[in-house]
Coordinates of C-alpha atoms and ligand atoms in Angstrom, one line a residue:
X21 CA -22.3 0.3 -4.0
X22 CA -23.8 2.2 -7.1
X23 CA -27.3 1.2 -8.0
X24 CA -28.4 0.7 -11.8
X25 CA -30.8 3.8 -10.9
X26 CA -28.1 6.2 -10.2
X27 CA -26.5 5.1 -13.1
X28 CA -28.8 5.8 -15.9
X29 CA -29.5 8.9 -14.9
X30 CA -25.4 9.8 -14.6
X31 CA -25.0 8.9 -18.2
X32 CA -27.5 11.0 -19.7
X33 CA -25.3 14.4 -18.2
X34 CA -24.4 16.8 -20.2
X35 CA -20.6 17.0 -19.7
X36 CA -19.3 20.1 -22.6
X37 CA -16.8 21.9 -22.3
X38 CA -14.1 21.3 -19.8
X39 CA -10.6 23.6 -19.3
X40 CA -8.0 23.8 -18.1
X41 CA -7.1 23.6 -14.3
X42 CA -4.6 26.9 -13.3
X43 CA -4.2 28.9 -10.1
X44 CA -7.2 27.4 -8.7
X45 CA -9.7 27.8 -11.6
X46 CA -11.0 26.5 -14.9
X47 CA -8.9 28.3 -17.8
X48 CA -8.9 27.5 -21.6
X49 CA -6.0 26.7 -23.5
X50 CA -3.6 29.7 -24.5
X51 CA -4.1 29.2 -28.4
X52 CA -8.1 28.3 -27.7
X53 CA -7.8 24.8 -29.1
X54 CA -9.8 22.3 -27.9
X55 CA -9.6 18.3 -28.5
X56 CA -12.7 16.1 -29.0
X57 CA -13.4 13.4 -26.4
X58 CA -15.3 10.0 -28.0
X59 CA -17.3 7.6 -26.1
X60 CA -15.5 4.1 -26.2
X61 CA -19.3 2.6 -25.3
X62 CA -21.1 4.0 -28.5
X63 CA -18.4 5.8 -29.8
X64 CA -20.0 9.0 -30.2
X65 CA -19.2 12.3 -28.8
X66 CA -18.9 12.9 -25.2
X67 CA -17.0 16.3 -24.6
X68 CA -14.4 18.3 -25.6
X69 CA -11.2 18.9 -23.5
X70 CA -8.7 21.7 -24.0
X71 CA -5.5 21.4 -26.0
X72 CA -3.1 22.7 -23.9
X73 CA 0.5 23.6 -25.6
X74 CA 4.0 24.4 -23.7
X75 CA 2.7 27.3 -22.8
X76 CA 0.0 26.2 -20.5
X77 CA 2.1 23.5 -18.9
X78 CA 4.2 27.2 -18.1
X79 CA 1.8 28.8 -17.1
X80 CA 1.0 25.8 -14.5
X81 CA 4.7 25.1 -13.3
X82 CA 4.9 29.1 -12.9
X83 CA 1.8 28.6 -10.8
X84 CA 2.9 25.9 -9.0
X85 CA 6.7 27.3 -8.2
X86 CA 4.7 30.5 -7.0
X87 CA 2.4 28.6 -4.9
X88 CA 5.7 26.5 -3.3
X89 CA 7.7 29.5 -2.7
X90 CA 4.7 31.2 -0.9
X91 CA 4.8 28.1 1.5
X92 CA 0.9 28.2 2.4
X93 CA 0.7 24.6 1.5
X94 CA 4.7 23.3 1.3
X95 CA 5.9 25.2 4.7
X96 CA 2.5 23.9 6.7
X97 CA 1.8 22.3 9.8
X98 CA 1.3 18.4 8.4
X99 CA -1.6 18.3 10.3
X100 CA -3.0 21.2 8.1
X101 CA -2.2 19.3 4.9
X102 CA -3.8 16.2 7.2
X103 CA -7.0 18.2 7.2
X104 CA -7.3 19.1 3.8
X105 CA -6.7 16.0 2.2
X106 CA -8.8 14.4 4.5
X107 CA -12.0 16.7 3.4
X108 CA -10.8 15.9 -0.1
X109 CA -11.2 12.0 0.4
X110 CA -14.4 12.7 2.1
X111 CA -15.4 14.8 -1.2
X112 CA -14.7 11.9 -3.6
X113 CA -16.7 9.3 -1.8
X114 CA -19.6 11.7 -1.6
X115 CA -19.3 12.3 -5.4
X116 CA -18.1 8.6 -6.1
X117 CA -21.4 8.0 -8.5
X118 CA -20.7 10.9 -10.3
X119 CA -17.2 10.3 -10.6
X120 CA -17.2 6.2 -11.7
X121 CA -19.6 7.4 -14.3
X122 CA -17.6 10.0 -15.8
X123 CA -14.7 7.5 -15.9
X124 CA -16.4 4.7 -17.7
X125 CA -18.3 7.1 -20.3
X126 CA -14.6 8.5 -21.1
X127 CA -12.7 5.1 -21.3
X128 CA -14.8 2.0 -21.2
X129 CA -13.9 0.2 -17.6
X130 CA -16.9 -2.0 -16.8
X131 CA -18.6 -0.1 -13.4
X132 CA -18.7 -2.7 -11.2
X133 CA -14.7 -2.3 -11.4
X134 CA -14.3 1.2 -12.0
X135 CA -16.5 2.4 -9.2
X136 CA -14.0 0.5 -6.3
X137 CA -11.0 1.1 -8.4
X138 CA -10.7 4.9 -9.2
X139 CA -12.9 7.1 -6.7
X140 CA -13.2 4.5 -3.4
X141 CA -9.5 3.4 -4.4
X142 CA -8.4 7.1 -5.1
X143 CA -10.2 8.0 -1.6
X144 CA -8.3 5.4 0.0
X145 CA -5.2 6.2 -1.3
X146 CA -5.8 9.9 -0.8
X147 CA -6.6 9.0 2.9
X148 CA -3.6 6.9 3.5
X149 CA -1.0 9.4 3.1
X150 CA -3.2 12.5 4.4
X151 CA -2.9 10.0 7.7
X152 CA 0.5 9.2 7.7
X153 CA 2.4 12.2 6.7
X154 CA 2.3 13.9 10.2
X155 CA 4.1 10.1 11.1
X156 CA 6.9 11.8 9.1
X157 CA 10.2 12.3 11.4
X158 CA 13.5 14.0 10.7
X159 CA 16.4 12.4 12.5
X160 CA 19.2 12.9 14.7
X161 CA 22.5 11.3 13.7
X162 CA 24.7 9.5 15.9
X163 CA 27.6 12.4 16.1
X164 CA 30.4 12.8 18.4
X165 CA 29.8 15.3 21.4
X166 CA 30.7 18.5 19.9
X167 CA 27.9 18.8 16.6
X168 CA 24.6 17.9 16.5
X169 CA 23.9 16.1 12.9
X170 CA 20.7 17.0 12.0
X171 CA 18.6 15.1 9.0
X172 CA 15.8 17.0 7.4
X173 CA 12.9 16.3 5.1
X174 CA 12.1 18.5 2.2
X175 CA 9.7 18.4 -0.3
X176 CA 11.0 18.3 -3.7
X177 CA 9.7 21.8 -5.3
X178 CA 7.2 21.0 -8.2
X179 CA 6.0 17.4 -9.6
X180 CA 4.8 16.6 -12.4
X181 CA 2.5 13.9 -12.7
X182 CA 1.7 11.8 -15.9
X183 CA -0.7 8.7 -16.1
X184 CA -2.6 6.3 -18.5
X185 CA -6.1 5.9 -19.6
X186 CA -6.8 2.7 -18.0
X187 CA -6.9 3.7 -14.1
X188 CA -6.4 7.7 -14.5
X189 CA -8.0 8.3 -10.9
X190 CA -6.6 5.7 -9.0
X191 CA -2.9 5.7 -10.6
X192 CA -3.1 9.5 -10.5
X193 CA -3.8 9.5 -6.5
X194 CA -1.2 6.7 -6.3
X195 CA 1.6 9.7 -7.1
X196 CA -1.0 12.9 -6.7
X197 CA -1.6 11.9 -2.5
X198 CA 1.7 11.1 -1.2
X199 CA 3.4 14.0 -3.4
X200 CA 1.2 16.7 -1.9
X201 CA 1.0 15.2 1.7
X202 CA 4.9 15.4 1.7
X203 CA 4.5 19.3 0.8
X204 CA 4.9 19.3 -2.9
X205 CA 3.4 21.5 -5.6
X206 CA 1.9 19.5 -8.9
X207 CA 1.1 19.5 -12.5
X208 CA -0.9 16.9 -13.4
X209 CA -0.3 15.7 -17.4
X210 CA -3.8 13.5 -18.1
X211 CA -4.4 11.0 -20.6
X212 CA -5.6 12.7 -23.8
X213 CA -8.6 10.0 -24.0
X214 CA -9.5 10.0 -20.6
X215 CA -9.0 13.1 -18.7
X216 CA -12.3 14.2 -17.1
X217 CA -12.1 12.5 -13.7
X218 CA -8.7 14.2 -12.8
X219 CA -10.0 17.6 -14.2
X220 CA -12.9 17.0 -11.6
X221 CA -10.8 15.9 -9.0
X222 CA -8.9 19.2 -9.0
X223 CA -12.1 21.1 -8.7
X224 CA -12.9 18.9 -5.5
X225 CA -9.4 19.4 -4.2
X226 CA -9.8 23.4 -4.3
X227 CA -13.5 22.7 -2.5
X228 CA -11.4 21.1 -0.1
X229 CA -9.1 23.7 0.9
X230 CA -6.2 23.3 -1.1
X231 CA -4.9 26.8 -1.9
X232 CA -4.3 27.9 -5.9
X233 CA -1.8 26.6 -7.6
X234 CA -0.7 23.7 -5.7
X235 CA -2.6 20.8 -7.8
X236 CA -2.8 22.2 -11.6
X237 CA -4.3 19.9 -14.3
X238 CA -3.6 20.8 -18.0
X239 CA -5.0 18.3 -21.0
X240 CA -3.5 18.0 -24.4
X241 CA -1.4 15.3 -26.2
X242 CA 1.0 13.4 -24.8
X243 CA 3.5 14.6 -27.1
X244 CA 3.1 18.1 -26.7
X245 CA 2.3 19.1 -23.1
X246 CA 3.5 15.8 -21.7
X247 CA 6.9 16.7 -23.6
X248 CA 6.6 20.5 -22.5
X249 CA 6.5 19.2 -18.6
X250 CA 9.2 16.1 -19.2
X251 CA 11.6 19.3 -20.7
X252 CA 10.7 22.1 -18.1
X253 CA 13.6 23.6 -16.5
X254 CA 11.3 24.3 -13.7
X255 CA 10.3 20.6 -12.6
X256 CA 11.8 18.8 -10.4
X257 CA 10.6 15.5 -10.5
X258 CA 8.0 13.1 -12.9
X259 CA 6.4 10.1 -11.8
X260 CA 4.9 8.5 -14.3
X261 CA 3.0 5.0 -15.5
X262 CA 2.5 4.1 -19.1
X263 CA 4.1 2.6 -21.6
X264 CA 8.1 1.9 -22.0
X265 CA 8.6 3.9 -25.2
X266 CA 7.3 7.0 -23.5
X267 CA 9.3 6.4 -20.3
X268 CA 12.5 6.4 -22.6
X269 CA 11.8 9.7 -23.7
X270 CA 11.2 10.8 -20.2
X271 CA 14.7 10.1 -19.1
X272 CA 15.9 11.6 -22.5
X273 CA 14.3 15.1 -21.8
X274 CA 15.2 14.6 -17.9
X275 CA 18.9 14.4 -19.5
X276 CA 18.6 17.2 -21.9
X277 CA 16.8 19.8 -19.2
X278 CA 17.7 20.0 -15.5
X279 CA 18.1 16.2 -14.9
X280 CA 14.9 16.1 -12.9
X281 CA 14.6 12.9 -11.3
X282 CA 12.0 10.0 -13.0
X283 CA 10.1 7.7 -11.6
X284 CA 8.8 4.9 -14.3
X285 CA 6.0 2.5 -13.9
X286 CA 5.6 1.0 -17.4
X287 CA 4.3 -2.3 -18.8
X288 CA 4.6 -5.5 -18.4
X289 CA 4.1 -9.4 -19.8
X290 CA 2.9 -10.7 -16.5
X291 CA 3.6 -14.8 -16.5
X292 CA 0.7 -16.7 -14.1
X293 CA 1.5 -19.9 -13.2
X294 CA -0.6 -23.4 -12.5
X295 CA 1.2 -26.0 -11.0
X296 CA -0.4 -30.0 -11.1
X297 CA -1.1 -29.3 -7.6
X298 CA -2.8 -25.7 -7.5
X299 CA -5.1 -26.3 -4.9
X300 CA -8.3 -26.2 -6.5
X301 CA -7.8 -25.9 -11.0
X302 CA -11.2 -24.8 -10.9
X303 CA -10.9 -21.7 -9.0
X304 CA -7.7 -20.8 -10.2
X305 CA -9.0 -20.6 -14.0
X306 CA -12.0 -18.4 -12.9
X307 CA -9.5 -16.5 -10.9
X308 CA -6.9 -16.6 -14.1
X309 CA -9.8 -15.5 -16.4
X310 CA -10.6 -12.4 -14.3
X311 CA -7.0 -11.6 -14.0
X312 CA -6.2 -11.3 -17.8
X313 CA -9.7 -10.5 -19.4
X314 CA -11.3 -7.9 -16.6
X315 CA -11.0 -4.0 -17.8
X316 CA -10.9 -5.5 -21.5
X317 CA -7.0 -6.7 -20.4
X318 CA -5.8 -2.9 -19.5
X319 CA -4.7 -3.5 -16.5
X320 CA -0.7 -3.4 -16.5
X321 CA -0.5 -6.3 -14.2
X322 CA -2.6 -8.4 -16.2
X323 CA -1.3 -11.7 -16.0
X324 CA -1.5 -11.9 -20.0
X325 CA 1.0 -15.3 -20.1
X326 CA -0.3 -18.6 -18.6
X327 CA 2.0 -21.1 -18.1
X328 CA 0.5 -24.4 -17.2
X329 CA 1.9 -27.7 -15.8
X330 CA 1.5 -30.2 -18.9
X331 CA 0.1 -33.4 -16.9
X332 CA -2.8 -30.7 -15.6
X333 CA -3.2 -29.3 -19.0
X334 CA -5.7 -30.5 -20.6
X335 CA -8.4 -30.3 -17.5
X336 CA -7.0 -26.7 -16.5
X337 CA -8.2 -25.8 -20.5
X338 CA -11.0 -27.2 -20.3
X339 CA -12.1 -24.8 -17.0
X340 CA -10.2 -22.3 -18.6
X341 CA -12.7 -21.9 -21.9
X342 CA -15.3 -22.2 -19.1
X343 CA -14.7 -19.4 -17.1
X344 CA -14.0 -17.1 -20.2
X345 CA -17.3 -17.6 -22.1
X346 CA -19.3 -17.2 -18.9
X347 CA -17.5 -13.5 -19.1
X348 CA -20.5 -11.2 -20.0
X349 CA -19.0 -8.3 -22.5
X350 CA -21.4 -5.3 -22.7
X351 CA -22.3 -1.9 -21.8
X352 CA -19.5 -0.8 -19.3
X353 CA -22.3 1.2 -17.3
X354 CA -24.9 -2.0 -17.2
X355 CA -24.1 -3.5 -13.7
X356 CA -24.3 -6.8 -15.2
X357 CA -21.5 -6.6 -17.9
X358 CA -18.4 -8.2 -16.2
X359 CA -15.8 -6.6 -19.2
X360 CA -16.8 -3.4 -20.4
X361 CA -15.5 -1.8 -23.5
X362 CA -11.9 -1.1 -25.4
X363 CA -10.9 2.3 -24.4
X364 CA -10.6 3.7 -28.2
X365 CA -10.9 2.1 -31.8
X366 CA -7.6 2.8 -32.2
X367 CA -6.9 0.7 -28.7
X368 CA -9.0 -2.4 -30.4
X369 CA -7.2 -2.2 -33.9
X370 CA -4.1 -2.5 -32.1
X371 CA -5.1 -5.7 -30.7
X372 CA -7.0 -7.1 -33.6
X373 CA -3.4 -6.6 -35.0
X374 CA -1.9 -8.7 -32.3
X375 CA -4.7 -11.4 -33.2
X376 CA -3.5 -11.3 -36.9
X377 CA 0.6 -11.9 -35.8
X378 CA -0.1 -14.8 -33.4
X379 CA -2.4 -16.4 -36.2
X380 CA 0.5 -15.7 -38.6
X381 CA 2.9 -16.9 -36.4
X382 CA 1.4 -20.2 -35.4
X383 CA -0.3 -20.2 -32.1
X384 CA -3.7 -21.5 -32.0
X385 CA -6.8 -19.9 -31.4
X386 CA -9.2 -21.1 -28.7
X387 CA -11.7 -18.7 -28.6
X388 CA -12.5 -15.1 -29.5
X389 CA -9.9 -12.6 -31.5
X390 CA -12.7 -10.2 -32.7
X391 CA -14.3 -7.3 -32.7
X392 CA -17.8 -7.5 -31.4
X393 CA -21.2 -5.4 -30.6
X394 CA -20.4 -3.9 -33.7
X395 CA -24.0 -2.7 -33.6
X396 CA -23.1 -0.2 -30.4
X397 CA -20.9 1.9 -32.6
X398 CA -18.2 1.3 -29.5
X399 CA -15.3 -0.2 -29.6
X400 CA -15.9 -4.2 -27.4
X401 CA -13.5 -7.1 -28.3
X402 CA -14.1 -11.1 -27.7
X403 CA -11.9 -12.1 -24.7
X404 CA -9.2 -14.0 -26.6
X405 CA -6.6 -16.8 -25.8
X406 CA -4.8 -18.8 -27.9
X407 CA -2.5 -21.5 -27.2
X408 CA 1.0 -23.6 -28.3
X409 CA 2.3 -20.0 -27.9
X410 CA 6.6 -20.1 -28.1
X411 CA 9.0 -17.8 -26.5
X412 CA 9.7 -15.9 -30.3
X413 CA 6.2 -15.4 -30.8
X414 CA 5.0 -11.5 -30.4
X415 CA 2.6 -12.7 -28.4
X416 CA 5.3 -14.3 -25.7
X417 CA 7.3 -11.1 -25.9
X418 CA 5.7 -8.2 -26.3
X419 CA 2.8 -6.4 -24.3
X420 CA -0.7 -6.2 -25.8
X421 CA -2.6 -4.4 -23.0
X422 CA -6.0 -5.7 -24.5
X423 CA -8.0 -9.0 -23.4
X424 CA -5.0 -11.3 -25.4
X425 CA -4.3 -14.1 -23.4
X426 CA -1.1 -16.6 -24.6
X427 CA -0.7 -20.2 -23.1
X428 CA 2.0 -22.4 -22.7
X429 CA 2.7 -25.3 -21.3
X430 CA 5.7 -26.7 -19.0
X431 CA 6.9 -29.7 -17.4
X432 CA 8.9 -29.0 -14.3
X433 CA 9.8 -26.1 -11.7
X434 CA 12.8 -24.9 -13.5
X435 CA 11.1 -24.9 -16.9
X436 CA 8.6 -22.8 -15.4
X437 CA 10.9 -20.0 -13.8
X438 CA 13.1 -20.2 -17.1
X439 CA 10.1 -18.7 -19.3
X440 CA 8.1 -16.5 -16.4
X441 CA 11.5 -14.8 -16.2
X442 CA 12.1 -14.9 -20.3
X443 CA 11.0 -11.7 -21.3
X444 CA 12.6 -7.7 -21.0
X445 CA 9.4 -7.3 -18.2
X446 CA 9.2 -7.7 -14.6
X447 CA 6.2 -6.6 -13.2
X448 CA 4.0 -9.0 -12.0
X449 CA 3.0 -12.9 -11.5
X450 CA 1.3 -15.6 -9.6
X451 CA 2.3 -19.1 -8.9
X452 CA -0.7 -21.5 -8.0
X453 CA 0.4 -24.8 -5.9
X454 CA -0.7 -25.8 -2.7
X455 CA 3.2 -27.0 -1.8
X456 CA 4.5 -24.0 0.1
X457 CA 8.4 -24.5 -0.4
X458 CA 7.4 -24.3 -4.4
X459 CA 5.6 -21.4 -3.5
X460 CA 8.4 -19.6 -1.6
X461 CA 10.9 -20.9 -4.5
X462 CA 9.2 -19.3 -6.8
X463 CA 8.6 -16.3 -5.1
X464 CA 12.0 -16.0 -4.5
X465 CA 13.2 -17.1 -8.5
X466 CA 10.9 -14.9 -10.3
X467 CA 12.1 -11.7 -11.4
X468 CA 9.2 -9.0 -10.4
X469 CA 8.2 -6.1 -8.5
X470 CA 5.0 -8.8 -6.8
X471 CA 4.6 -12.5 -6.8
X472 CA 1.0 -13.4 -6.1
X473 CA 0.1 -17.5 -4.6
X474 CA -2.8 -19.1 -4.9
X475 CA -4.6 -16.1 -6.6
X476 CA -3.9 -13.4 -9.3
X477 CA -3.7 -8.9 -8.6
X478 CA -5.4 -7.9 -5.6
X479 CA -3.0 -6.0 -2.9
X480 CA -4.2 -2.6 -0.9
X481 CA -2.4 0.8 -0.3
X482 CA -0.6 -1.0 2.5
X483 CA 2.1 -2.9 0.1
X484 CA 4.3 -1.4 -2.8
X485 CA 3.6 -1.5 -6.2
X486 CA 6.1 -1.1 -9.4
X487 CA 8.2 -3.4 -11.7
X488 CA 12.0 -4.6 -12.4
X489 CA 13.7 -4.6 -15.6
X490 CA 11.8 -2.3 -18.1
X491 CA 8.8 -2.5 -16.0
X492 CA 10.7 0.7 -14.4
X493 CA 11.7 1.8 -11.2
X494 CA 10.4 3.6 -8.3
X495 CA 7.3 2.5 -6.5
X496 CA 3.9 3.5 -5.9
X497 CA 2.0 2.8 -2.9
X498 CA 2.5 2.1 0.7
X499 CA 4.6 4.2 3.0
X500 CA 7.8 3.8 0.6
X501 CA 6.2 5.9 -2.0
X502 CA 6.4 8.5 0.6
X503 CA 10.0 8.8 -0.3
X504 CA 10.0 9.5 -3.3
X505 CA 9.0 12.9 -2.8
X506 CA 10.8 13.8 -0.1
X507 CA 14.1 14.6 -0.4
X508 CA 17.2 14.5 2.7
X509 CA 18.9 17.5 4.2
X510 CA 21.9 17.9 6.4
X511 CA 22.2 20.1 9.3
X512 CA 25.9 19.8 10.8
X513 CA 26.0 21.9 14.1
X514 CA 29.0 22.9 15.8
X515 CA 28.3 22.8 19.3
Ligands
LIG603 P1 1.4 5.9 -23.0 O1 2.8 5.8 -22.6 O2 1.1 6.0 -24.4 O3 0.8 7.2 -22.3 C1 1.0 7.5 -20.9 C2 0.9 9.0 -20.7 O4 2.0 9.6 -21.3 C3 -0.3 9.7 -21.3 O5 -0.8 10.7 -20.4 C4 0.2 10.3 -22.6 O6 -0.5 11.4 -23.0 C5 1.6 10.7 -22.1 N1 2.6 10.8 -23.2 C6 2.5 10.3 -24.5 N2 3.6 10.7 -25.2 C7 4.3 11.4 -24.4 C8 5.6 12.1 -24.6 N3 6.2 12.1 -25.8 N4 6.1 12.8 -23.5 C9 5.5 12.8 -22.3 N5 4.3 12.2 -22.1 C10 3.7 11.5 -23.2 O7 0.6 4.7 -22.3 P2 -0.9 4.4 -22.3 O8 -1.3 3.9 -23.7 O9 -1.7 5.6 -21.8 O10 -1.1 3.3 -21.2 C11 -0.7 2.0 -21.4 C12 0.6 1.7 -20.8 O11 0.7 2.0 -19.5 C13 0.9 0.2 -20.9 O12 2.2 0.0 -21.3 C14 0.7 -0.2 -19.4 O13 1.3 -1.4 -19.1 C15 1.2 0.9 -18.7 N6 0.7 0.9 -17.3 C16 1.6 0.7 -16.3 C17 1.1 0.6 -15.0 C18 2.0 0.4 -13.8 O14 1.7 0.7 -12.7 N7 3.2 -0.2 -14.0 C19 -0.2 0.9 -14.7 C20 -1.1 1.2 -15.8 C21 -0.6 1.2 -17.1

């Protein structure tokens, strides 16, 4: 684990300047434009990344195509591509300090979380699929006598890879590891406010071994270079996570270009649910508290509705309110904070909004809805719930991804699956109850891409992660991933 010592003296680097990622080296933008990076923690300057346009992302899928068609990484012995990404796991635990660090100053993430969850995590992931894709067999179909029906795996050609701020390391190994273990070339579309881990991560990835050109990395804004890569002729796939307004365009310029195949992981409006008989109330409001209010609520699994049995209700409040103001906010990088900072003002005013509409609409507040620390300069918010939330409220509908947690309450089993699975989501949810028929019913009535019992998030690289409904399609993690980016060929032999 990462002492308080390494730490403060991480925080005090000088970070500057950082490129472009091309062909194996650091490049600025084509027009020389650069954006500024703010610190969510004091909000202050931290850095400046480049402001790559269209052209850059061409000048990275040109790279890219060049370094797939030369075959040195896509036409290699798996057990080559093994190696490297091996080394490259290897690289990121030796530079995980440096690396959790960088994160939090750029977006906020309390260390204590950040530090397992984007460069161990990312390692792990990197790992995984760096171990299972010389596991990988084609097949032999079961033809008559006379031809031999041979099956194929391919990689795809060139992927381009867009994530969100919240996770960038972890959710950008999640597609990043199992695309280039399968053989791929990629291009890497960053979040604009948090882009400095994965522009690292490149760097270590060409230490590694990975030959020029097969992982690029080009900042800018979403709507310009993520546009550029979701319309290039040249691409022939996106996997992307963020939000559902976004992934609608992605399928619009996937339409309009060369009908590149998307991959959506987007939002959710995760419902957790306490039955009278959850096994112990007391843990499962700690438990719920962590599950809503940890990374400031930017986590897209968050279970950000609570649906609790009404004869429990009052108690399960009561441990609730506990839990939550025992949640230390503060400095992301002091050890000791257990929620760290918004990731931008902007991030913060969009959830002070949210505040303002469930006020307006009626639901009551329990405890926090405001900005606090003001003093830092950063952007820090009160972990908030309010209750007698209803289904038309915003707040019962529509995603907040900030540390807004709605309550309501229900008397019976079918009440309880009728709201979890009221809303256009279908990510994620938990079910607390120590009766394990209610627990299988409900895992089994709930529509989502994971049903957690008897505790809230938590999984490992070992089990599949993505959403139903507009949560998307397509899932990260686990050997299934692995598909994704592999794509099926015939052979049909006449013997
Ligand atoms: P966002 O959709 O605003 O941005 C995501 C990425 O898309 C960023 O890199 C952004 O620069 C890029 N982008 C923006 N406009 C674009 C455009 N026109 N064309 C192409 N790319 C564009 O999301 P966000 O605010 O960064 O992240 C929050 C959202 O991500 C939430 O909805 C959250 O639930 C979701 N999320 C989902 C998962 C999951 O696994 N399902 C995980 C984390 C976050």
């Amino acid at each position: 684990m990462i002492t308080q010592t390494a730490i403060d003296t991480l925080r005090k680097t000088e970070i500057g300047a950082r490129g472009l990622f091309i062909d194996g080296a650091q490049t600025e933008a084509t027009s020389g434009a650069t954006l500024p990076v703010t610190s969510p923690i004091d909000g202050r300057p931290l850095a400046s990344i480049a402001d790559g346009t269209a052209a850059d992302i061409d000048r990275a899928v040109q790279s890219a195509r060049k370094a797939f068609e030369k075959g040195s990484w896509s036409r290699s012995a798996p057990a080559f591509r093994k190696k490297v990404l091996t080394r490259l796991a290897e690289l990121i635990e030796k530079h995980a300090d440096e690396l959790a660090v960088l994160g939090v100053r750029d977006n906020g993430t309390e260390i204590g979380m950040a530090y397992k969850a984007e460069p161990l995590s990312a390692a792990g992931t990197i790992r995984y699929y760096a171990e299972a894709i010389d596991k990988v067999y084609g097949e032999i179909a079961p033809t008559a006598d006379n031809v031999l029906g041979l099956i194929h795996k391919e990689p795809l050609g060139v992927v381009g890879v867009i994530v969100p701020w919240n996770f960038p390391l972890m959710i950008g190994a999640w597609k990043i590891a199992p695309a280039l273990a399968a053989g791929n070339c990629v291009v890497v579309k960053p979040p604009e406010i948090a882009s400095l881990t994965l522009l690292r991560l490149a760097e270590l990835a060409s230490e590694a071994g990975l030959p020029a050109g097969v992982l690029n990395v080009v900042t800018g804004r979403g709507a310009v270079t993520g546009e550029a890569l979701g319309l290039h002729m040249d691409v022939d796939a996106i996997a992307f996570t963020g939000s559902g307004p976004v992934g609608r365009r992605l399928l619009e310029y996937s339409a309009r270009s060369n009908l590149k195949r998307v991959f959506l992981e987007l939002g959710g409006k995760s419902p957790n649910i306490v039955f009278a008989d959850a096994p112990d109330l007391k843990q499962a409001a700690v438990v719920s508290a962590n599950g809503i209010f940890r990374n400031s609520g930017q986590v897209c699994v968050a279970g950000s509705r609570l649906l609790v049995q009404a004869s429990v209700y009052d108690r399960f409040m009561d441990e609730l309110l506990s839990a939550t103001t025992r949640l230390k906010v503060g400095d992301p990088l002091d050890l000791t904070s257990d929620v760290g900072a918004v990731s931008s003002a902007e991030q913060l005013d969009k959830n002070l909004g949210f505040v303002a509409r469930a006020t307006e609409e009626g639901a009551r507040l329990v405890t926090g809805g405001d900005r606090i620390l003001t003093e830092t300069g950063g952007s820090y918010m009160a972990p908030t719930i309010f209750e007698n939330v209803t289904q038309d409220m915003q707040l019962a509908r529509e995603e907040v991804f900030g540390p807004v947690l709605g309550v309501m309450r229900f008397e019976n089993e079918e009440e309880a699956v009728r709201l979890a699975n009221s809303t256009v989501y279908g990510l994620a949810s938990a079910v607390w109850t120590a009766n394990l028929s209610t627990a299988h019913r409900m895992v089994r009535a709930i529509n989502a891409g994971v049903v957690h019992v008897n505790t809230y998030g938590g999984a490992d690289i070992t089990v599949p992660l993505g959403g139903v409904k507009q949560s998307g399609f397509g899932r990260d993690k686990s050997l299934h991933a692995l598909e994704k980016y592999l794509d099926l060929k015939t052979a049909w032999i006449a013997l």
